[in-house]
JSON list of C-alpha atoms in Angstrom, two decimals:
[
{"chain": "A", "resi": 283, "resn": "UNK", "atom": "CA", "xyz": [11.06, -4.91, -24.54]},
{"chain": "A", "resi": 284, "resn": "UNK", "atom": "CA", "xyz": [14.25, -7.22, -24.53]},
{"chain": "A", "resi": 285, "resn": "UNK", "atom": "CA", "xyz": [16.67, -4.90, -23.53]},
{"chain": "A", "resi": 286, "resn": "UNK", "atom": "CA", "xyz": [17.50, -6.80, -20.30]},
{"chain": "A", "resi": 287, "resn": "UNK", "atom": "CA", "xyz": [18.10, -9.94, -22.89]},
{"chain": "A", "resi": 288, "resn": "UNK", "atom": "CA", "xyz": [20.74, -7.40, -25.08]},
{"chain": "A", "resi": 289, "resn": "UNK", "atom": "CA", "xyz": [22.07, -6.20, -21.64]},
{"chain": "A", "resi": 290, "resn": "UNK", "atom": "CA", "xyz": [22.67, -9.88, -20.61]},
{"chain": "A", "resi": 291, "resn": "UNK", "atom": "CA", "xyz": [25.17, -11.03, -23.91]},
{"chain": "A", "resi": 292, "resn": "UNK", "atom": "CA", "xyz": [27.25, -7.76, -23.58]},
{"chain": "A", "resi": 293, "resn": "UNK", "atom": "CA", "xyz": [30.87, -8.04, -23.73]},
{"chain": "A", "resi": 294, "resn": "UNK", "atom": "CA", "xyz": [32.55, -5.56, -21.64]},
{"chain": "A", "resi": 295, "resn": "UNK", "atom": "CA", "xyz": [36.16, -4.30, -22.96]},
{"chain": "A", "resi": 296, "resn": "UNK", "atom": "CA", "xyz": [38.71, -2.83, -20.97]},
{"chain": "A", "resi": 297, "resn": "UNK", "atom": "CA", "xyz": [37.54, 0.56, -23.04]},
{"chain": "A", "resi": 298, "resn": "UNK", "atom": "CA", "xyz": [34.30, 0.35, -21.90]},
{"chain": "A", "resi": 299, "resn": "UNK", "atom": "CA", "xyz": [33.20, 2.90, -19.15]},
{"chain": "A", "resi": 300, "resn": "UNK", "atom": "CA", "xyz": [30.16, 3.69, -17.75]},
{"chain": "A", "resi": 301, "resn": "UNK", "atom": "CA", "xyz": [28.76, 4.64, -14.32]},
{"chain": "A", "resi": 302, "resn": "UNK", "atom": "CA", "xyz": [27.67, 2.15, -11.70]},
{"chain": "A", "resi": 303, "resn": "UNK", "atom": "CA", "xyz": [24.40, 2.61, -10.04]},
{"chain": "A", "resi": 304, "resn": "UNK", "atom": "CA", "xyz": [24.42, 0.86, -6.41]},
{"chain": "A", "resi": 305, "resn": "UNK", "atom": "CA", "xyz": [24.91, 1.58, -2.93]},
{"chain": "A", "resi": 306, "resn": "UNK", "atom": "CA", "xyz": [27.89, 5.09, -4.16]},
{"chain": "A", "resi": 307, "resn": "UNK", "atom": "CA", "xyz": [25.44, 6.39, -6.76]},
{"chain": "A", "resi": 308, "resn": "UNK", "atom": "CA", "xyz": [22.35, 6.16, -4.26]},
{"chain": "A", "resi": 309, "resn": "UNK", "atom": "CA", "xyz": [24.32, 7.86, -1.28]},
{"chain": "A", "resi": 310, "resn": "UNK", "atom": "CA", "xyz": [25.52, 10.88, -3.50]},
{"chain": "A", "resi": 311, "resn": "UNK", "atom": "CA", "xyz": [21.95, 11.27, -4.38]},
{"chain": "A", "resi": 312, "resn": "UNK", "atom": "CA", "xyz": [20.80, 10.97, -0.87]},
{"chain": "A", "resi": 313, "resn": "UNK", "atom": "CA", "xyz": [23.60, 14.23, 0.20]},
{"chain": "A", "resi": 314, "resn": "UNK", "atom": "CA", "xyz": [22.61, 16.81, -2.81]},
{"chain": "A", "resi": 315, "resn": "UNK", "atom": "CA", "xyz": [18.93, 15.91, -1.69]},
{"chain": "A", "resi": 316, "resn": "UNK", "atom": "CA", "xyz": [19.92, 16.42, 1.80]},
{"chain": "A", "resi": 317, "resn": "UNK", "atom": "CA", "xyz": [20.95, 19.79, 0.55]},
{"chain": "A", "resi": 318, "resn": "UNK", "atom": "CA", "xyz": [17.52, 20.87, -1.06]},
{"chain": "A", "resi": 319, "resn": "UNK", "atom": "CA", "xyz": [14.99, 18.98, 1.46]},
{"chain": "A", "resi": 320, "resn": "UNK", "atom": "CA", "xyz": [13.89, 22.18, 3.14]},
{"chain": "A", "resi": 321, "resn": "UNK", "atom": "CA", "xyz": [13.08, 23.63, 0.01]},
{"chain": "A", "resi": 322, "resn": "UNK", "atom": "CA", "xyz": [10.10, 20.87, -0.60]},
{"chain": "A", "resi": 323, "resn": "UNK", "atom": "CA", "xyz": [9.55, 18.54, 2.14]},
{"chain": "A", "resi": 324, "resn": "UNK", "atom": "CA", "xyz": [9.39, 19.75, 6.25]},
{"chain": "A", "resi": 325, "resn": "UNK", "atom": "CA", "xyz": [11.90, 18.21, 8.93]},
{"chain": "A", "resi": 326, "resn": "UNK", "atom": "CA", "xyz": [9.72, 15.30, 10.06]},
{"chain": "A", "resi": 327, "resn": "UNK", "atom": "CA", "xyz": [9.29, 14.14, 6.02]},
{"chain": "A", "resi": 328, "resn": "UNK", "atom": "CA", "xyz": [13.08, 14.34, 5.77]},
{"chain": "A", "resi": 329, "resn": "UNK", "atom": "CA", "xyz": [13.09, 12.44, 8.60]},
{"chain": "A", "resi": 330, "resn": "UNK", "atom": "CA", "xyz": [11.52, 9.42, 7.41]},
{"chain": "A", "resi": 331, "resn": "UNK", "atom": "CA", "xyz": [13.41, 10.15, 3.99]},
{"chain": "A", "resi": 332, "resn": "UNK", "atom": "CA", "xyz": [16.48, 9.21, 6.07]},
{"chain": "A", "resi": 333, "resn": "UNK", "atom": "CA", "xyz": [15.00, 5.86, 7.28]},
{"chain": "A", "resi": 334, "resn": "UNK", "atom": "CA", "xyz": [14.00, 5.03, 3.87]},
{"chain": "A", "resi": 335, "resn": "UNK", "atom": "CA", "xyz": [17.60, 5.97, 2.34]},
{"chain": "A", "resi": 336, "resn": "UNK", "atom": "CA", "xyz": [19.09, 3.66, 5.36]},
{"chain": "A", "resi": 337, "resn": "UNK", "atom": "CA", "xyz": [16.65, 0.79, 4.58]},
{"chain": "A", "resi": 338, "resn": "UNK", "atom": "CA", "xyz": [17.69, 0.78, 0.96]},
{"chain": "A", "resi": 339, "resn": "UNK", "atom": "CA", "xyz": [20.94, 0.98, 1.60]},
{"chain": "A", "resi": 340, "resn": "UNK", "atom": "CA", "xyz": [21.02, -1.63, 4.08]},
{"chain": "A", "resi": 341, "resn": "UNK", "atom": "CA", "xyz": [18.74, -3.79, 1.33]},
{"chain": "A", "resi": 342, "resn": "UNK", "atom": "CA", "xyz": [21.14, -2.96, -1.47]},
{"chain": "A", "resi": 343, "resn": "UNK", "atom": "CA", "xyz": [24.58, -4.20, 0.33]},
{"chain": "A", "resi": 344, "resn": "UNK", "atom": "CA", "xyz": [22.39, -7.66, 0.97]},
{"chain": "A", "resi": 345, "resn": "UNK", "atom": "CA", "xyz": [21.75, -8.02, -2.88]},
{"chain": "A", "resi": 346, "resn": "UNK", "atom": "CA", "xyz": [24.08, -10.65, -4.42]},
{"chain": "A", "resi": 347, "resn": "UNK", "atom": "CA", "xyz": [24.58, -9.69, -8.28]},
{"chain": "A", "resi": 348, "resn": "UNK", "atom": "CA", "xyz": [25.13, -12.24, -10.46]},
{"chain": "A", "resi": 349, "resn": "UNK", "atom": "CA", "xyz": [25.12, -12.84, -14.61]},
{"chain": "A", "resi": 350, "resn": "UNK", "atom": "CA", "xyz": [20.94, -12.81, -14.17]},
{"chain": "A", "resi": 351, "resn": "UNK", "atom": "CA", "xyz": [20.77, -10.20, -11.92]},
{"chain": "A", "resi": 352, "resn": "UNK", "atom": "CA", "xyz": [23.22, -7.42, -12.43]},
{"chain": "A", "resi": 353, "resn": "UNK", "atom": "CA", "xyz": [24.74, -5.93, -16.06]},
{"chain": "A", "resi": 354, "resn": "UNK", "atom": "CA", "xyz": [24.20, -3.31, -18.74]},
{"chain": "A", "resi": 355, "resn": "UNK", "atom": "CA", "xyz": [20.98, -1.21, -17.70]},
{"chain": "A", "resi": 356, "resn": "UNK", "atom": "CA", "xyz": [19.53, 1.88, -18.83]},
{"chain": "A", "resi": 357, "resn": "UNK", "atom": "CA", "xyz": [19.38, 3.29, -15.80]},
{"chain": "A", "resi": 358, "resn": "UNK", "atom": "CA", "xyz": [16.74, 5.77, -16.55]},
{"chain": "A", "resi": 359, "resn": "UNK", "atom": "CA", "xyz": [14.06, 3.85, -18.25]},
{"chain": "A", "resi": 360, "resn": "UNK", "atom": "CA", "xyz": [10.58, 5.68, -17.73]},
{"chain": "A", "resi": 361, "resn": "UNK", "atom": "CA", "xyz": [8.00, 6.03, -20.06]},
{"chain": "A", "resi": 362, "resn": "UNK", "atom": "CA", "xyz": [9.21, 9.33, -21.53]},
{"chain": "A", "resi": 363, "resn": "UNK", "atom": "CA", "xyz": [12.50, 7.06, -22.81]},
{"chain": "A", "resi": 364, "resn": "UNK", "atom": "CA", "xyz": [10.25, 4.66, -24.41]},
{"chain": "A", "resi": 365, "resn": "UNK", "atom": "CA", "xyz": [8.92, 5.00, -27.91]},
{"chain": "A", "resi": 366, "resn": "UNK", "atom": "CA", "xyz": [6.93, 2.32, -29.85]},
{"chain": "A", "resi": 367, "resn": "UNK", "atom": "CA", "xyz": [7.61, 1.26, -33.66]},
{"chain": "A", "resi": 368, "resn": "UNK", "atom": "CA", "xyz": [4.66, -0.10, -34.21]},
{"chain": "A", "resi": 369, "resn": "UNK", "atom": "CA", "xyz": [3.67, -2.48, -31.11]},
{"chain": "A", "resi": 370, "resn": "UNK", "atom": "CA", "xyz": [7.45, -2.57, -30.23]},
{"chain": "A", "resi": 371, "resn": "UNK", "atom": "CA", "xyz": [8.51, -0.78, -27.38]},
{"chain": "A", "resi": 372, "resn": "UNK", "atom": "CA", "xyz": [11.76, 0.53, -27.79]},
{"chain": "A", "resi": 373, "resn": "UNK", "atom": "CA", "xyz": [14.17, 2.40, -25.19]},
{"chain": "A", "resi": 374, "resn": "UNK", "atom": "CA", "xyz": [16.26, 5.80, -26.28]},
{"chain": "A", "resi": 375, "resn": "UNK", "atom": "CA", "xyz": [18.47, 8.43, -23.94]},
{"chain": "A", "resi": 376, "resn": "UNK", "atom": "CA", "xyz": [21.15, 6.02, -22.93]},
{"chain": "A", "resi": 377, "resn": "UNK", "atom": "CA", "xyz": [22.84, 9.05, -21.45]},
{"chain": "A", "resi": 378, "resn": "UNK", "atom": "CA", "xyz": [22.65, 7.43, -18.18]},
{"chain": "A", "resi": 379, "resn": "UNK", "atom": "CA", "xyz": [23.28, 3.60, -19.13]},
{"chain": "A", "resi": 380, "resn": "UNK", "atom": "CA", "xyz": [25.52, 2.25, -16.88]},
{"chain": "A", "resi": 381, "resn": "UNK", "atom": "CA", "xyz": [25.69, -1.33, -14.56]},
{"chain": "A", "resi": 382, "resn": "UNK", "atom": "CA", "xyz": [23.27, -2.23, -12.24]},
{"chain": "A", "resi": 383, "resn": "UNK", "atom": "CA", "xyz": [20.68, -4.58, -11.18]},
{"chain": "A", "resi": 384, "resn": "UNK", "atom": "CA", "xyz": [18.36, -5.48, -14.06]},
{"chain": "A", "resi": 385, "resn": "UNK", "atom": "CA", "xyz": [14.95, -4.96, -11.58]},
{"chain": "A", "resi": 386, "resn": "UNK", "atom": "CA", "xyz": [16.58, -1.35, -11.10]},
{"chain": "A", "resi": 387, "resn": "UNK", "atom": "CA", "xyz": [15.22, -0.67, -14.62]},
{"chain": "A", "resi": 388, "resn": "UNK", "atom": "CA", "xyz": [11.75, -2.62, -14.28]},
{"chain": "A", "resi": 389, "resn": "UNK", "atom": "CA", "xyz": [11.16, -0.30, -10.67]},
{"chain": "A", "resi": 390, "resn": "UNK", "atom": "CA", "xyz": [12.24, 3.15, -12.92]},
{"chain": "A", "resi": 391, "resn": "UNK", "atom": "CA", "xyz": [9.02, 1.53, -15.01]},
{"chain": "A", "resi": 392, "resn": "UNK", "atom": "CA", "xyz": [6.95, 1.43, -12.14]},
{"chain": "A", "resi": 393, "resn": "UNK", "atom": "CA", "xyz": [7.36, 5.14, -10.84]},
{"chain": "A", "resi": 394, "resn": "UNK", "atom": "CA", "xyz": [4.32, 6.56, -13.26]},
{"chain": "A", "resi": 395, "resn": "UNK", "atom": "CA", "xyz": [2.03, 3.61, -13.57]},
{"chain": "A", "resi": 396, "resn": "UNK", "atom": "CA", "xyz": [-1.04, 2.57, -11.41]},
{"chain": "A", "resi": 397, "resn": "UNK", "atom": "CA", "xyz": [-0.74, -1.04, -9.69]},
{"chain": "A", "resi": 398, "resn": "UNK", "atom": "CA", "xyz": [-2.92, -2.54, -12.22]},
{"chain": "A", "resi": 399, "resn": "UNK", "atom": "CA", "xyz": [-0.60, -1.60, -15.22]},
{"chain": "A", "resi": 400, "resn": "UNK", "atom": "CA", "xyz": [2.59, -2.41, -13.42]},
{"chain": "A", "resi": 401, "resn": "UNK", "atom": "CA", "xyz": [1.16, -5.62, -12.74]},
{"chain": "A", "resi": 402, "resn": "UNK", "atom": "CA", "xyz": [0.75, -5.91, -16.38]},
{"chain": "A", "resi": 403, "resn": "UNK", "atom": "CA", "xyz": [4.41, -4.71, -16.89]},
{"chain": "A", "resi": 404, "resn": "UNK", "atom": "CA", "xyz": [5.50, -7.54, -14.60]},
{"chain": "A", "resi": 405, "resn": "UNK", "atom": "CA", "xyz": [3.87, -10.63, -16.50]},
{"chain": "A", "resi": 406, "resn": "UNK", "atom": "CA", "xyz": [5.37, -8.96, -19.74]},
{"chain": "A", "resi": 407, "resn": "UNK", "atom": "CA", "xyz": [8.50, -9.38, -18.15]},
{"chain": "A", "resi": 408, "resn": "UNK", "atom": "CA", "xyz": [8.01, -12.48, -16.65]},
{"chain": "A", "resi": 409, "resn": "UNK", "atom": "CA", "xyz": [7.29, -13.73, -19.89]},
{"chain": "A", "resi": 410, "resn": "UNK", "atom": "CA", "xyz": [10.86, -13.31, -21.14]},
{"chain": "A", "resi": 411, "resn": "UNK", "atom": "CA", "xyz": [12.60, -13.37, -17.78]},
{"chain": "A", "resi": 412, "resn": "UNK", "atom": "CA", "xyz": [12.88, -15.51, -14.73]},
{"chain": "A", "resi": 413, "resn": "UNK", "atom": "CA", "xyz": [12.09, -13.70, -11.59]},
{"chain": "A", "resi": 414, "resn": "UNK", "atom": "CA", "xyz": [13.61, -14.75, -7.96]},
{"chain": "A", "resi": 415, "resn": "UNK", "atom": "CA", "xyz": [10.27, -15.55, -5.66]},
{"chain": "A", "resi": 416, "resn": "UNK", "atom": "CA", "xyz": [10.79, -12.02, -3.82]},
{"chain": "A", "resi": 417, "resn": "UNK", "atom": "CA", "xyz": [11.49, -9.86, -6.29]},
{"chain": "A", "resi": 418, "resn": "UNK", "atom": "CA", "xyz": [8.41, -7.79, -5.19]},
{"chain": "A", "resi": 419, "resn": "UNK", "atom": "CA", "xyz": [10.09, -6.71, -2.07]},
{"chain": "A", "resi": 420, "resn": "UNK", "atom": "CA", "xyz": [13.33, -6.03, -4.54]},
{"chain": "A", "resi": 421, "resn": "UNK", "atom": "CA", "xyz": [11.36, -3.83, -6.98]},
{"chain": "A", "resi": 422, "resn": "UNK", "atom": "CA", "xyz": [9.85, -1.87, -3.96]},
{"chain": "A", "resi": 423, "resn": "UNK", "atom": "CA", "xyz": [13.18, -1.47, -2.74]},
{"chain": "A", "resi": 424, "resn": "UNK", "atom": "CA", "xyz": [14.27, -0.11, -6.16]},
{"chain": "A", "resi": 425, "resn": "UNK", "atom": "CA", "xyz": [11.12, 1.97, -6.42]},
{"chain": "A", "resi": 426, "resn": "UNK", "atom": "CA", "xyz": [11.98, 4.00, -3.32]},
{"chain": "A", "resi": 427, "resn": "UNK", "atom": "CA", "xyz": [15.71, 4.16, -4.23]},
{"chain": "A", "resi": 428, "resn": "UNK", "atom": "CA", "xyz": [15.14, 5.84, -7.48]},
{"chain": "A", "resi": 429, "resn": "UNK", "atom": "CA", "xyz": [11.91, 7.90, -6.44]},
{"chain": "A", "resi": 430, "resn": "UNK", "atom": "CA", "xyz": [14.51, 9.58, -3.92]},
{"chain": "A", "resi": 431, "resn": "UNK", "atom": "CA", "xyz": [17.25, 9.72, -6.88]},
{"chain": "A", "resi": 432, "resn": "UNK", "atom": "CA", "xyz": [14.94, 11.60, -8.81]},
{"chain": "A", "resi": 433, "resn": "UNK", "atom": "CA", "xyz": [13.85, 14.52, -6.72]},
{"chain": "A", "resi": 434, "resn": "UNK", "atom": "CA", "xyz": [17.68, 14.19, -5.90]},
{"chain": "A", "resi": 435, "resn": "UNK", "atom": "CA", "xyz": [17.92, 15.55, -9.51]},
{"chain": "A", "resi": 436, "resn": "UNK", "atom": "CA", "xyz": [15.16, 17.94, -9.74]},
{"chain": "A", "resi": 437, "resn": "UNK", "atom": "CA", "xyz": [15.21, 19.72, -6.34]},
{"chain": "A", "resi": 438, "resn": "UNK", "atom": "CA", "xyz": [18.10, 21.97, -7.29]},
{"chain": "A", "resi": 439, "resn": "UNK", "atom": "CA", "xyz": [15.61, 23.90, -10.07]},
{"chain": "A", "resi": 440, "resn": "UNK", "atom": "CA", "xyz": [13.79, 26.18, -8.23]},
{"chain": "A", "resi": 441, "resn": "UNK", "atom": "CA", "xyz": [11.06, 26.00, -10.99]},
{"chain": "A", "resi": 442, "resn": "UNK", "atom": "CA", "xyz": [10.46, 22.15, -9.93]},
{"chain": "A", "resi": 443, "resn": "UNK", "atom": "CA", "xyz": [10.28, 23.20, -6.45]},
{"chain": "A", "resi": 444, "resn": "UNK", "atom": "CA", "xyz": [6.18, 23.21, -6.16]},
{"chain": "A", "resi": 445, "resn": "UNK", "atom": "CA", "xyz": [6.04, 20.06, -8.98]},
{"chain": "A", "resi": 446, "resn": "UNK", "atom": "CA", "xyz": [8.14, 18.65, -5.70]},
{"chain": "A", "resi": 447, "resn": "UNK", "atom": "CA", "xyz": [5.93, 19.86, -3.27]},
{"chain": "A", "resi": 448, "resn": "UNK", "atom": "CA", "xyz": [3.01, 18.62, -4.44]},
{"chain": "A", "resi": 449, "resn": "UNK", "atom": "CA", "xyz": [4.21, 14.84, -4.70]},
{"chain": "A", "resi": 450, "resn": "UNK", "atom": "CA", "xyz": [5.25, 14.49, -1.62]},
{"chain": "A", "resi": 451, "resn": "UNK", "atom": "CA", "xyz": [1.53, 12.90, -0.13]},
{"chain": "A", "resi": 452, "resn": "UNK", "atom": "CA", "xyz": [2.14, 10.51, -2.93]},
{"chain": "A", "resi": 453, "resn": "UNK", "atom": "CA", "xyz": [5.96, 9.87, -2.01]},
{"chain": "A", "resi": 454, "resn": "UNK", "atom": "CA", "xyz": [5.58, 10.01, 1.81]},
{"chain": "A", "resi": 455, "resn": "UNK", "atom": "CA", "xyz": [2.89, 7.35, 1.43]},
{"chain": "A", "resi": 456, "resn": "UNK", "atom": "CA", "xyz": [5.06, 5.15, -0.38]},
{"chain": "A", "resi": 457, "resn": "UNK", "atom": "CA", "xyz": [8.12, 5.91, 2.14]},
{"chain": "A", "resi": 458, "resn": "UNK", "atom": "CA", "xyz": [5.76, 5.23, 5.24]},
{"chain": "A", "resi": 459, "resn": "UNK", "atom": "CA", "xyz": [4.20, 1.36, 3.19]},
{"chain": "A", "resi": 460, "resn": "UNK", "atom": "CA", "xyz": [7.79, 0.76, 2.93]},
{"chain": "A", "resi": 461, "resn": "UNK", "atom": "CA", "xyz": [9.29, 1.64, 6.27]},
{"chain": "A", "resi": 462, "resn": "UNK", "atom": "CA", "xyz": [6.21, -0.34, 7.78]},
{"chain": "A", "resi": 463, "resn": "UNK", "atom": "CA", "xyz": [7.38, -3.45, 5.23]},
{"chain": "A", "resi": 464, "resn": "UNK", "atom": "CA", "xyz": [3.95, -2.91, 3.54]},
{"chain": "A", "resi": 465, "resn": "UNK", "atom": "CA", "xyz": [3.86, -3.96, 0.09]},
{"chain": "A", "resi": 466, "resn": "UNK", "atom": "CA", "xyz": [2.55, -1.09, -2.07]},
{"chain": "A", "resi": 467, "resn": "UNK", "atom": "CA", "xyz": [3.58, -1.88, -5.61]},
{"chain": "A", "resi": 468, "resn": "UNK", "atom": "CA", "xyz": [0.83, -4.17, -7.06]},
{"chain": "A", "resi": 469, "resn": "UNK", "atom": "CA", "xyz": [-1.94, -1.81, -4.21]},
{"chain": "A", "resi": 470, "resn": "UNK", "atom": "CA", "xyz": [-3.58, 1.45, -3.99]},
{"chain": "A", "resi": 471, "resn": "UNK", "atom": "CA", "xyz": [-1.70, 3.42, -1.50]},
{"chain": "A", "resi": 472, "resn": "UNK", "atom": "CA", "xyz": [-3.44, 6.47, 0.21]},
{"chain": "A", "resi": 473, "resn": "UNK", "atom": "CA", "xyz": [-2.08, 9.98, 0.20]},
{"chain": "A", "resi": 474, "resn": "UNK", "atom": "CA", "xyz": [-0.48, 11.49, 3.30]},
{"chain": "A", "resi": 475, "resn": "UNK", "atom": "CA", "xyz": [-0.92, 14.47, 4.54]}
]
């Protein structure tokens, strides 16, 4: 996929608008799932929810964005917006397309794939793109910023409420590899009870 190469030789114009996803977009997400946490998750996962949301944040306002870095995204690029013609992957829904960092794209990748094909993912894009040396950490930081944003968006539908439920051994292990500076994205992480 080149969209990150399309992304980078957009012109904006003045009568261009589109939503920014960063540090406001994350902490809106963070309150509505603030709201909804008791319906899914108990008091002591919400807990370390809130250490995760301040560890991102505190990640994201130490992100510089330049030309290579920041732009045009999708910003909801998972494998459900993806459709091949013939060995071509190709994104569609660009409901959400907005700016951002570029890796905030490759991370939304990450959320449904096993280390082994992420890894894959990552020497596709390395192929075509230049990554910094600790981009690992940045992806990771990405991955647990838009895991959050999601339930953010499905835990007010009461008929996603056990769907939630029953991720969160997946998405607590994640939270605690990441709050203990663990990196989990290229390794197996355990479920937690």
């Amino acid at each position: 996929m080149h969209t990150t190469k399309y992304a980078q030789n957009f012109i904006d114009t003045s009568a261009f608008t589109r939503p920014t996803w960063g540090i406001d977009s994350y902490r809106t997400a963070v309150a509505k799932l603030e709201r909804y946490s008791e319906t899914f998750m108990s008091e002591v996962s919400w807990a370390l929810y809130q250490r995760a949301a301040e560890k991102v944040l505190s990640e994201l306002n130490a992100m510089t964005a330049h030309d290579g870095s920041y732009g045009l995204i999708h910003a909801d690029l998972h494998l459900g917006n993806i459709v091949f013609a013939g060995q071509c992957p190709q994104p569609i829904d660009f409901g959400r397309c907005g700016f951002g960092y570029f890796l905030y794209d490759l991370a939304a990748v990450m959320l449904s794939l096993v280390p082994k094909q992420r890894y894959k993912v990552i020497e596709g894009y390395k192929s075509v793109r230049k990554l910094e040396s600790d981009f690992i950490r940045t992806l990771e930081c990405f991955f647990i910023m838009i895991m959050m944003e999601n339930y953010s968006h499905h835990a007010s539908n009461p008929r996603e409420t056990d769907g939630l439920k029953g991720e969160q051994i997946y998405a607590l292990a994640y939270i605690h590899a990441f709050l203990n500076g663990s990196s989990f994205l290229l390794n197996v992480v355990q479920p937690v009870d």
